[in-house]
Amino acid sequence: MTSIILAKNQTINLSKSNPSLTKVKVGLRWGESNTRIPIDIDAMVFCNHFANGDSKLLADSYFVFYNNPTSPDGAVIHSGDDTTGGGNSDNEVIEIDLNMVNPRVNEIAVWINIHEAKTRRQTFGQVPYVSLLIYDQSTNSTIVDYPVESTFVNETCLQVGSLIRQHGSWSFKAIGAGYTMELVDVVRGYGGNV
């Protein structure tokens, strides 16, 4: 199967293009910065449900990152922390068993954040590139390749994309939206407690 290259705001129905798809890996890659202090980027996901038109975190324990590497339903597993970036492979990986995702979850929002960005005065404007890939775990083949447009200057957090469940079908939407805020603000925006 040939991977689909997505651009910002494009969506692909993963279930329709691959009806047997049950387990995916979301790989995040970014270029190593040439700053004095290496830029430490962290990947994370928010397992959300839609409430009154808003996307809200199902519970604080459904915020999955290097310090909480597995969701309570066991469906989402974070690979661990990469503190430098660069290289020829994924820097951080999130494995998702679509069949195990809590039935109340209908969005898995994928974010990356610069650790201690304000203190270190670092932004995504100093990061050479960011990309997201989605793999079929059963074959390890690439389904989606999303090279995030590098138009960021002052941003410290990026929502890279979202896996969305609708009528039992999973889609991926490439978002690529940047924000100048702390991670705590993102968590609170989804209704989480920090």
mmCIF file of C-alpha atoms in Angstrom, residues 45-134:
data_model
loop_
_atom_site.group_PDB
_atom_site.id
_atom_site.type_symbol
_atom_site.label_atom_id
_atom_site.label_comp_id
_atom_site.label_asym_id
_atom_site.label_seq_id
_atom_site.Cartn_x
_atom_site.Cartn_y
_atom_site.Cartn_z
ATOM 1 C CA VAL A 45 -1.962 12.705 23.011
ATOM 2 C CA PHE A 46 -5.253 13.757 24.534
ATOM 3 C CA CYS A 47 -7.999 11.119 24.421
ATOM 4 C CA ASN A 48 -11.108 13.269 24.164
ATOM 5 C CA HIS A 49 -14.868 13.107 23.847
ATOM 6 C CA PHE A 50 -17.105 15.746 22.340
ATOM 7 C CA ALA A 51 -19.247 17.547 24.917
ATOM 8 C CA ASN A 52 -21.515 20.461 24.004
ATOM 9 C CA GLY A 53 -19.593 21.024 20.789
ATOM 10 C CA ASP A 54 -16.190 21.049 22.520
ATOM 11 C CA SER A 55 -13.485 18.407 22.631
ATOM 12 C CA LYS A 56 -12.757 17.550 26.269
ATOM 13 C CA LEU A 57 -10.300 15.179 27.925
ATOM 14 C CA LEU A 58 -12.136 12.049 29.068
ATOM 15 C CA ALA A 59 -10.187 12.136 32.372
ATOM 16 C CA ASP A 60 -6.756 13.396 33.427
ATOM 17 C CA SER A 61 -5.400 9.841 33.112
ATOM 18 C CA TYR A 62 -6.268 9.953 29.375
ATOM 19 C CA PHE A 63 -3.560 12.568 28.819
ATOM 20 C CA VAL A 64 -0.748 10.290 27.563
ATOM 21 C CA PHE A 65 2.889 11.452 27.490
ATOM 22 C CA TYR A 66 6.313 10.261 28.669
ATOM 23 C CA ASN A 67 5.319 10.620 32.346
ATOM 24 C CA ASN A 68 1.963 8.815 31.887
ATOM 25 C CA PRO A 69 2.833 6.413 29.056
ATOM 26 C CA THR A 70 -0.344 4.290 28.928
ATOM 27 C CA SER A 71 -4.013 5.256 28.829
ATOM 28 C CA PRO A 72 -6.321 3.553 31.395
ATOM 29 C CA ASP A 73 -7.967 1.437 28.670
ATOM 30 C CA GLY A 74 -4.525 0.181 27.554
ATOM 31 C CA ALA A 75 -5.188 1.388 24.002
ATOM 32 C CA VAL A 76 -2.593 4.178 23.805
ATOM 33 C CA ILE A 77 1.082 3.611 24.639
ATOM 34 C CA HIS A 78 3.836 6.257 24.487
ATOM 35 C CA SER A 79 7.350 5.067 23.547
ATOM 36 C CA GLY A 80 9.275 7.399 25.866
ATOM 37 C CA ASP A 81 11.166 10.673 25.750
ATOM 38 C CA ASP A 82 13.644 11.764 23.062
ATOM 39 C CA THR A 83 15.441 14.870 24.320
ATOM 40 C CA THR A 84 17.374 15.958 21.213
ATOM 41 C CA GLY A 85 15.551 15.106 17.951
ATOM 42 C CA GLY A 86 17.207 14.504 14.616
ATOM 43 C CA GLY A 87 18.237 11.218 13.085
ATOM 44 C CA ASN A 88 16.644 9.158 10.316
ATOM 45 C CA SER A 89 13.813 7.567 12.278
ATOM 46 C CA ASP A 90 10.886 8.542 14.476
ATOM 47 C CA ASN A 91 11.909 10.472 17.567
ATOM 48 C CA GLU A 92 8.840 9.518 19.593
ATOM 49 C CA VAL A 93 6.162 6.931 18.809
ATOM 50 C CA ILE A 94 2.619 6.437 20.066
ATOM 51 C CA GLU A 95 1.021 3.022 19.551
ATOM 52 C CA ILE A 96 -2.773 2.877 19.373
ATOM 53 C CA ASP A 97 -4.997 -0.203 19.410
ATOM 54 C CA LEU A 98 -8.129 1.190 17.780
ATOM 55 C CA ASN A 99 -10.284 -1.700 19.015
ATOM 56 C CA MET A 100 -9.328 -1.073 22.641
ATOM 57 C CA VAL A 101 -9.995 2.683 22.706
ATOM 58 C CA ASN A 102 -12.589 3.575 25.336
ATOM 59 C CA PRO A 103 -15.964 3.776 23.526
ATOM 60 C CA ARG A 104 -16.498 7.290 24.906
ATOM 61 C CA VAL A 105 -13.333 8.570 23.193
ATOM 62 C CA ASN A 106 -13.972 9.981 19.729
ATOM 63 C CA GLU A 107 -10.831 12.093 19.252
ATOM 64 C CA ILE A 108 -7.181 11.316 19.874
ATOM 65 C CA ALA A 109 -5.446 14.683 19.518
ATOM 66 C CA VAL A 110 -1.707 14.514 18.796
ATOM 67 C CA TRP A 111 0.413 17.412 20.089
ATOM 68 C CA ILE A 112 4.081 18.266 20.429
ATOM 69 C CA ASN A 113 5.457 20.774 22.890
ATOM 70 C CA ILE A 114 8.875 22.319 23.570
ATOM 71 C CA HIS A 115 9.920 21.426 27.108
ATOM 72 C CA GLU A 116 10.681 24.548 29.201
ATOM 73 C CA ALA A 117 10.301 26.712 26.082
ATOM 74 C CA LYS A 118 9.794 29.967 27.966
ATOM 75 C CA THR A 119 12.734 29.451 30.341
ATOM 76 C CA ARG A 120 15.054 28.401 27.517
ATOM 77 C CA ARG A 121 13.650 30.984 25.053
ATOM 78 C CA GLN A 122 13.048 28.332 22.406
ATOM 79 C CA THR A 123 10.377 28.127 19.692
ATOM 80 C CA PHE A 124 9.435 25.974 16.719
ATOM 81 C CA GLY A 125 11.029 28.659 14.547
ATOM 82 C CA GLN A 126 14.353 27.079 15.584
ATOM 83 C CA VAL A 127 13.302 23.541 14.615
ATOM 84 C CA PRO A 128 14.290 22.602 11.022
ATOM 85 C CA TYR A 129 11.279 20.350 10.331
ATOM 86 C CA VAL A 130 8.417 18.434 11.921
ATOM 87 C CA SER A 131 6.569 15.487 10.417
ATOM 88 C CA LEU A 132 4.037 12.855 11.448
ATOM 89 C CA LEU A 133 3.717 9.360 10.027
ATOM 90 C CA ILE A 134 1.029 6.766 10.657
#
